[in-house]
């Protein structure tokens, strides 16, 4: 809907948000009226180079034509049924995902945090059924991030960093260990531990990729102890890191993996995939979702996954991500550049404020986000070019001063 069609001014729209919404977001000072490919446009038609991509969602580009067409066609045909009848887009998407990433079974959810909730529930139920009621404990990584519902929030290893503050006691059964420290994870496991749960790249934790030694070590340790390896690929999944799923960069396979964000091409969808043995822990009535596997969202996801795979956007993420990373190292005051593919973090030294850099970038029509005091994170559409990255670099250089 165009602003002119509403009969309201941009300021009146802002006022409505400020009046009626429970506000937990730091708003950008513009109205996002439309978006296409690598750009978002404000109410005056000004383009913003979008290296935020809806927080790693719009990986096939903003308003990808094939995704939009799939949404329109499905919405006009069958919008919602719940999960008792079979539906065509759900069946086709389930097959496409499982065969593309080498997993056996899938369960659809509505978001990343819901996918992680399902992963936690599935792991615990598997543990209780196979080993007894004591086998429910899960070890996660310090500074990891798994979502904002109670199970995923409790799994998030940032108790002093805002996510958990003010919400009372967390869900029991989680311990945290230092990321990329294999011995710390081994020490945190007890006779009650059923699983280890990590992100292959910590996004909200500062863009820290897992080392090869750490990831392979976790897989070997879980196999040795009869535990499950749970990988949160809500942000890293679907070509973001230069492979279809980030775990493929390490040559390991999880027992359960969660996904969301890029999967829907802009529509809300999440999922968990599991091995056949683990998936059997979910039986009739043990888990469910009214909107999970929504026909319109599944149709969008099927189109998005097709675009990601057919256009080899994982390959583009590898190539352009490597180029962009090297360029970013030339920025003033850079302490370190980290990432995997087109999940990129720039850590500045103590003389540079990341929040100030973020706002200076927005003023120059580049959308990025800040993590803490000194880290800028970028997750652009996987369709970006070297020229896009060169433009982003120049704006960052000006913003960092």
Coordinates of C-alpha atoms in Angstrom, one line a residue:
X1 CA 0.0 0.0 0.0
X2 CA 1.4 3.4 -1.0
X3 CA 1.3 6.2 1.5
X4 CA -0.6 8.4 -0.9
X5 CA -3.4 5.7 -1.0
X6 CA -3.9 5.8 2.8
X7 CA -4.8 9.5 3.0
X8 CA -2.2 9.9 5.9
X9 CA 1.1 11.7 6.0
X10 CA 4.3 9.9 7.0
X11 CA 4.3 11.7 10.4
X12 CA 0.7 10.6 11.0
X13 CA 1.7 7.0 10.4
X14 CA 4.6 7.4 12.9
X15 CA 2.2 9.0 15.4
X16 CA -0.2 6.0 15.1
X17 CA 2.7 3.6 15.9
X18 CA 3.8 5.7 18.9
X19 CA 0.2 5.9 20.2
X20 CA -1.0 2.4 19.8
X21 CA 2.0 0.0 19.7
X22 CA 3.9 -1.5 22.6
X23 CA 7.3 -0.3 21.5
X24 CA 10.3 -2.5 22.1
X25 CA 12.2 -1.5 18.9
X26 CA 14.6 1.3 18.2
X27 CA 12.9 2.7 15.1
X28 CA 14.8 4.0 12.1
X29 CA 13.7 7.5 11.3
X30 CA 12.0 6.8 8.0
X31 CA 8.9 5.0 6.8
X32 CA 9.6 1.9 4.7
X33 CA 7.1 2.1 1.9
X34 CA 8.5 -0.4 -0.6
X35 CA 11.5 -2.6 -1.4
X36 CA 13.0 -4.3 -4.3
X37 CA 16.1 -6.5 -4.7
X38 CA 19.0 -4.9 -2.7
X39 CA 17.1 -1.7 -1.9
X40 CA 14.4 -0.4 0.5
X41 CA 12.6 2.9 -0.3
X42 CA 11.2 5.5 2.1
X43 CA 8.0 7.5 1.7
X44 CA 9.8 10.0 -0.6
X45 CA 11.2 7.3 -2.8
X46 CA 14.8 7.5 -1.5
X47 CA 16.7 4.2 -1.9
X48 CA 18.5 2.6 1.0
X49 CA 21.1 -0.1 0.3
X50 CA 19.7 -2.9 2.4
X51 CA 22.5 -4.8 4.2
X52 CA 20.0 -5.7 6.9
X53 CA 17.7 -7.7 4.7
X54 CA 15.0 -8.0 7.3
X55 CA 17.6 -9.5 9.6
X56 CA 18.9 -12.2 7.1
X57 CA 15.4 -12.9 5.8
X58 CA 15.3 -11.4 2.3
X59 CA 18.2 -13.6 1.0
X60 CA 16.7 -13.8 -2.5
X61 CA 16.2 -10.1 -2.6
X62 CA 13.4 -7.8 -1.4
X63 CA 10.1 -8.7 -3.1
X64 CA 11.6 -11.4 -5.2
X65 CA 9.3 -11.8 -8.2
X66 CA 8.9 -15.6 -8.0
X67 CA 8.2 -15.5 -4.3
X68 CA 5.6 -12.7 -4.8
X69 CA 3.9 -14.7 -7.6
X70 CA 3.8 -17.8 -5.5
X71 CA 2.2 -15.9 -2.6
X72 CA -0.4 -14.3 -4.8
X73 CA -1.4 -17.5 -6.5
X74 CA -1.6 -19.5 -3.3
X75 CA -3.5 -16.9 -1.4
X76 CA -6.1 -16.8 -4.1
X77 CA -6.4 -20.6 -4.1
X78 CA -6.1 -21.9 -0.6
X79 CA -5.0 -19.7 2.3
X80 CA -5.3 -21.8 5.4
X81 CA -6.4 -25.2 6.4
X82 CA -4.6 -26.2 9.6
X83 CA -2.7 -29.5 9.4
X84 CA -5.4 -32.2 9.0
X85 CA -5.8 -32.2 5.2
X86 CA -2.8 -32.7 3.0
X87 CA -1.7 -29.6 1.0
X88 CA 0.4 -29.4 -2.1
X89 CA 2.9 -26.6 -1.1
X90 CA 3.6 -28.3 2.3
X91 CA 4.3 -31.7 0.7
X92 CA 6.5 -30.2 -2.1
X93 CA 8.4 -28.0 0.4
X94 CA 9.0 -30.9 2.9
X95 CA 10.5 -33.0 0.1
X96 CA 12.6 -30.2 -1.3
X97 CA 14.1 -29.3 2.1
X98 CA 14.8 -32.8 3.3
X99 CA 16.4 -33.9 0.1
X100 CA 18.4 -30.7 -0.3
X101 CA 20.0 -30.9 3.2
X102 CA 20.2 -34.6 3.8
X103 CA 17.7 -34.9 6.6
X104 CA 14.9 -37.4 7.0
X105 CA 11.9 -35.6 8.5
X106 CA 10.6 -32.0 9.0
X107 CA 8.1 -30.2 11.2
X108 CA 7.0 -26.7 10.2
X109 CA 6.7 -23.7 12.6
X110 CA 6.1 -20.0 12.2
X111 CA 9.4 -18.5 13.3
X112 CA 12.9 -19.1 14.4
X113 CA 12.2 -19.1 18.1
X114 CA 9.3 -21.5 17.6
X115 CA 11.6 -23.8 15.6
X116 CA 14.1 -23.8 18.5
X117 CA 11.3 -24.5 20.9
X118 CA 10.4 -27.5 18.8
X119 CA 14.0 -28.6 18.7
X120 CA 14.3 -28.4 22.5
X121 CA 11.1 -30.3 23.0
X122 CA 12.0 -33.0 20.5
X123 CA 15.4 -33.5 22.1
X124 CA 14.0 -33.7 25.6
X125 CA 11.2 -36.1 24.6
X126 CA 13.7 -38.3 22.8
X127 CA 15.9 -38.3 26.0
X128 CA 13.1 -39.1 28.3
X129 CA 11.7 -41.9 26.1
X130 CA 15.1 -43.5 25.5
X131 CA 16.9 -43.0 28.9
X132 CA 14.3 -42.0 31.5
X133 CA 12.9 -38.8 33.1
X134 CA 16.3 -37.6 34.2
X135 CA 17.6 -37.2 30.7
X136 CA 16.5 -33.6 29.7
X137 CA 19.6 -31.4 30.3
X138 CA 20.9 -29.4 27.3
X139 CA 24.3 -27.5 27.1
X140 CA 24.3 -24.3 25.0
X141 CA 27.0 -21.7 24.3
X142 CA 27.7 -18.6 26.3
X143 CA 26.7 -15.5 24.3
X144 CA 24.6 -17.7 22.0
X145 CA 21.1 -16.5 21.0
X146 CA 18.2 -18.8 20.3
X147 CA 15.1 -16.6 20.6
X148 CA 12.7 -14.9 23.0
X149 CA 10.1 -17.5 24.0
X150 CA 10.8 -19.1 27.3
X151 CA 12.5 -22.3 26.2
X152 CA 14.7 -20.6 23.6
X153 CA 15.3 -17.6 25.9
X154 CA 16.4 -20.0 28.6
X155 CA 18.7 -21.7 26.1
X156 CA 20.2 -18.3 25.2
X157 CA 23.5 -17.9 27.0
X158 CA 23.2 -14.2 27.7
X159 CA 21.7 -13.9 31.2
X160 CA 23.2 -10.5 31.9
X161 CA 22.8 -9.0 28.4
X162 CA 19.1 -8.0 28.4
X163 CA 17.3 -11.0 26.8
X164 CA 16.4 -12.6 30.2
X165 CA 16.4 -9.7 32.5
X166 CA 13.1 -9.1 34.2
X167 CA 11.3 -12.3 33.2
X168 CA 11.7 -14.3 36.4
X169 CA 13.3 -17.7 36.7
X170 CA 14.3 -19.3 33.4
X171 CA 13.2 -22.8 32.3
X172 CA 15.2 -25.4 34.1
X173 CA 17.6 -27.8 32.4
X174 CA 20.1 -25.6 30.6
X175 CA 23.8 -24.9 31.2
X176 CA 26.2 -22.6 29.3
X177 CA 29.7 -23.3 28.2
X178 CA 32.3 -21.1 26.3
X179 CA 31.8 -21.2 22.6
X180 CA 34.6 -22.8 20.6
X181 CA 36.0 -24.4 23.8
X182 CA 35.4 -28.1 23.4
X183 CA 36.6 -29.1 26.9
X184 CA 34.3 -26.6 28.5
X185 CA 31.3 -28.2 26.8
X186 CA 32.5 -31.6 27.8
X187 CA 32.8 -30.5 31.4
X188 CA 29.4 -28.9 31.4
X189 CA 27.7 -32.2 30.4
X190 CA 26.3 -34.4 33.2
X191 CA 24.6 -37.8 33.4
X192 CA 21.4 -35.9 32.7
X193 CA 22.6 -34.3 29.5
X194 CA 20.7 -35.3 26.4
X195 CA 22.0 -32.7 23.9
X196 CA 24.4 -29.9 23.0
X197 CA 22.8 -27.0 21.1
X198 CA 24.9 -24.3 19.3
X199 CA 24.8 -21.9 16.4
X200 CA 27.5 -22.6 13.7
X201 CA 28.0 -18.9 13.7
X202 CA 27.0 -16.8 16.7
X203 CA 25.2 -13.9 15.1
X204 CA 23.8 -11.9 18.0
X205 CA 26.8 -12.9 20.0
X206 CA 29.1 -10.9 17.8
X207 CA 29.5 -12.9 14.5
X208 CA 31.8 -15.6 15.8
X209 CA 32.1 -18.7 13.5
X210 CA 32.6 -22.1 15.1
X211 CA 36.1 -23.6 14.5
X212 CA 36.4 -26.8 12.5
X213 CA 38.0 -28.5 15.6
X214 CA 35.1 -27.4 17.8
X215 CA 32.3 -28.4 15.5
X216 CA 33.8 -31.8 14.6
X217 CA 34.7 -32.3 18.3
X218 CA 31.1 -31.7 19.4
X219 CA 29.8 -34.3 16.8
X220 CA 32.3 -36.9 18.0
X221 CA 31.6 -36.2 21.7
X222 CA 27.9 -36.5 21.2
X223 CA 28.3 -39.8 19.3
X224 CA 30.6 -41.1 22.0
X225 CA 28.1 -40.2 24.8
X226 CA 24.9 -41.1 23.0
X227 CA 23.8 -37.5 23.0
X228 CA 22.2 -35.4 20.3
X229 CA 23.8 -32.5 18.4
X230 CA 21.3 -29.7 17.9
X231 CA 22.3 -26.9 15.5
X232 CA 20.4 -23.6 15.4
X233 CA 20.6 -22.4 11.8
X234 CA 17.8 -19.9 12.0
X235 CA 20.2 -17.2 10.8
X236 CA 23.0 -19.2 9.1
X237 CA 20.7 -21.6 7.1
X238 CA 19.8 -21.5 3.4
X239 CA 23.0 -20.3 1.7
X240 CA 23.9 -17.4 4.0
X241 CA 27.3 -18.8 4.9
X242 CA 28.4 -20.1 1.5
X243 CA 26.8 -23.6 1.8
X244 CA 23.1 -24.5 1.9
X245 CA 23.4 -25.0 5.6
X246 CA 26.4 -23.9 7.6
X247 CA 27.0 -27.4 9.0
X248 CA 27.9 -28.5 5.5
X249 CA 31.0 -26.2 5.8
X250 CA 32.2 -28.4 8.6
X251 CA 31.4 -31.8 7.1
X252 CA 29.1 -32.8 10.1
X253 CA 25.5 -33.6 10.3
X254 CA 23.2 -32.7 13.2
X255 CA 20.6 -34.9 14.8
X256 CA 18.2 -31.9 14.7
X257 CA 18.5 -28.6 12.9
X258 CA 16.3 -25.5 13.1
X259 CA 15.8 -23.0 10.4
X260 CA 13.7 -19.9 9.6
X261 CA 14.5 -16.4 8.3
X262 CA 15.7 -16.9 4.7
X263 CA 13.5 -20.0 4.2
X264 CA 10.4 -18.0 3.6
X265 CA 11.7 -15.4 1.2
X266 CA 10.0 -12.7 3.3
X267 CA 7.1 -14.7 4.6
X268 CA 7.0 -16.1 8.2
X269 CA 8.0 -19.7 8.4
X270 CA 10.3 -21.9 10.5
X271 CA 11.1 -25.6 10.7
X272 CA 13.0 -28.3 12.4
X273 CA 14.5 -31.2 10.5
X274 CA 15.6 -34.4 12.3
X275 CA 16.9 -37.9 11.6
X276 CA 14.2 -40.5 11.3
X277 CA 15.2 -42.1 14.7
X278 CA 14.9 -38.8 16.6
X279 CA 11.8 -37.6 14.8
X280 CA 9.9 -40.6 16.1
X281 CA 9.8 -39.0 19.5
X282 CA 7.1 -36.7 18.2
X283 CA 3.9 -38.7 18.0
X284 CA 0.2 -37.7 17.7
X285 CA -0.7 -34.9 20.0
X286 CA 2.9 -34.3 21.3
X287 CA 3.4 -31.2 19.3
X288 CA 1.4 -29.0 17.0
X289 CA 0.9 -25.6 15.4
X290 CA -2.2 -23.9 14.0
X291 CA -0.3 -21.9 11.4
X292 CA 2.8 -24.0 11.1
X293 CA 3.1 -25.2 7.5
X294 CA 0.7 -22.5 6.3
X295 CA 0.0 -23.0 2.6
X296 CA 0.9 -19.4 1.5
X297 CA 4.1 -19.5 3.6
X298 CA 5.1 -22.9 2.2
X299 CA 4.4 -21.7 -1.4
X300 CA 6.6 -18.7 -0.7
X301 CA 9.3 -20.9 0.8
X302 CA 9.2 -23.3 -2.1
X303 CA 9.8 -20.5 -4.5
X304 CA 12.6 -19.0 -2.3
X305 CA 14.4 -22.3 -1.9
X306 CA 14.2 -22.8 -5.7
X307 CA 15.8 -19.4 -6.2
X308 CA 18.5 -20.0 -3.6
X309 CA 19.5 -23.3 -5.2
X310 CA 19.0 -22.7 -8.9
X311 CA 20.9 -19.4 -8.8
X312 CA 23.6 -20.9 -6.6
X313 CA 23.3 -18.0 -4.1
X314 CA 25.5 -20.1 -1.7
X315 CA 28.3 -19.7 -4.3
X316 CA 27.6 -16.0 -4.5
X317 CA 27.7 -15.7 -0.8
X318 CA 31.2 -17.4 -0.8
X319 CA 32.6 -15.3 -3.5
X320 CA 31.2 -11.9 -2.6
X321 CA 31.5 -12.6 1.1
X322 CA 35.3 -13.3 0.7
X323 CA 35.7 -10.1 -1.4
X324 CA 33.7 -7.9 1.1
X325 CA 35.6 -9.3 4.1
X326 CA 38.9 -8.4 2.6
X327 CA 37.7 -4.9 1.7
X328 CA 36.3 -4.3 5.2
X329 CA 39.7 -5.0 6.7
X330 CA 40.9 -1.7 5.1
X331 CA 38.4 0.4 7.2
X332 CA 39.8 2.8 9.7
X333 CA 39.9 1.7 13.4
X334 CA 39.1 -2.0 12.5
X335 CA 40.1 -4.5 15.2
X336 CA 38.8 -7.6 13.4
X337 CA 36.5 -8.7 10.6
X338 CA 34.7 -12.0 11.2
X339 CA 32.1 -14.1 9.5
X340 CA 31.1 -16.8 7.1
X341 CA 29.9 -16.1 3.6
X342 CA 27.6 -13.0 3.7
X343 CA 27.2 -13.1 7.5
X344 CA 29.8 -10.5 8.3
X345 CA 30.8 -8.6 11.4
X346 CA 33.2 -5.7 11.8
X347 CA 34.6 -5.1 15.2
X348 CA 36.1 -1.6 15.7
X349 CA 38.5 -0.5 18.4
X350 CA 37.5 1.4 21.5
X351 CA 37.6 4.7 19.7
X352 CA 34.6 3.9 17.5
X353 CA 31.0 3.5 18.7
X354 CA 29.1 1.0 16.6
X355 CA 25.7 2.5 17.4
X356 CA 27.0 5.9 16.1
X357 CA 28.4 4.2 13.0
X358 CA 25.0 2.5 12.4
X359 CA 23.1 5.7 12.6
X360 CA 25.7 7.5 10.4
X361 CA 25.2 4.7 7.8
X362 CA 21.4 5.1 7.9
X363 CA 21.8 8.8 7.4
X364 CA 23.8 7.9 4.3
X365 CA 21.2 5.4 3.2
X366 CA 22.9 2.1 4.2
X367 CA 21.1 -0.2 6.5
X368 CA 23.2 -2.1 9.0
X369 CA 22.9 -3.1 12.6
X370 CA 25.1 -2.7 15.7
X371 CA 25.9 -5.4 18.3
X372 CA 27.1 -4.0 21.6
X373 CA 29.4 -1.0 21.6
X374 CA 31.9 -1.8 18.8
X375 CA 30.5 -4.4 16.3
X376 CA 28.6 -3.8 13.1
X377 CA 26.8 -6.8 11.6
X378 CA 25.7 -7.1 8.0
X379 CA 23.5 -9.7 6.4
X380 CA 22.7 -8.4 2.9
X381 CA 20.6 -10.2 0.3
X382 CA 22.6 -13.0 -1.2
X383 CA 22.1 -11.4 -4.6
X384 CA 24.4 -8.5 -3.8
X385 CA 27.3 -7.6 -6.2
X386 CA 30.8 -6.4 -5.7
X387 CA 29.5 -2.9 -6.7
X388 CA 27.0 -3.1 -3.9
X389 CA 29.7 -4.0 -1.4
X390 CA 32.0 -1.2 -2.7
X391 CA 29.2 1.3 -2.0
X392 CA 28.6 -0.2 1.4
X393 CA 32.4 0.0 2.2
X394 CA 32.6 3.7 1.2
X395 CA 29.6 4.6 3.4
X396 CA 31.1 2.6 6.3
X397 CA 34.5 4.3 5.8
X398 CA 32.8 7.7 6.0
X399 CA 30.7 6.7 9.0
X400 CA 33.6 5.2 11.0
X401 CA 35.7 8.4 10.3

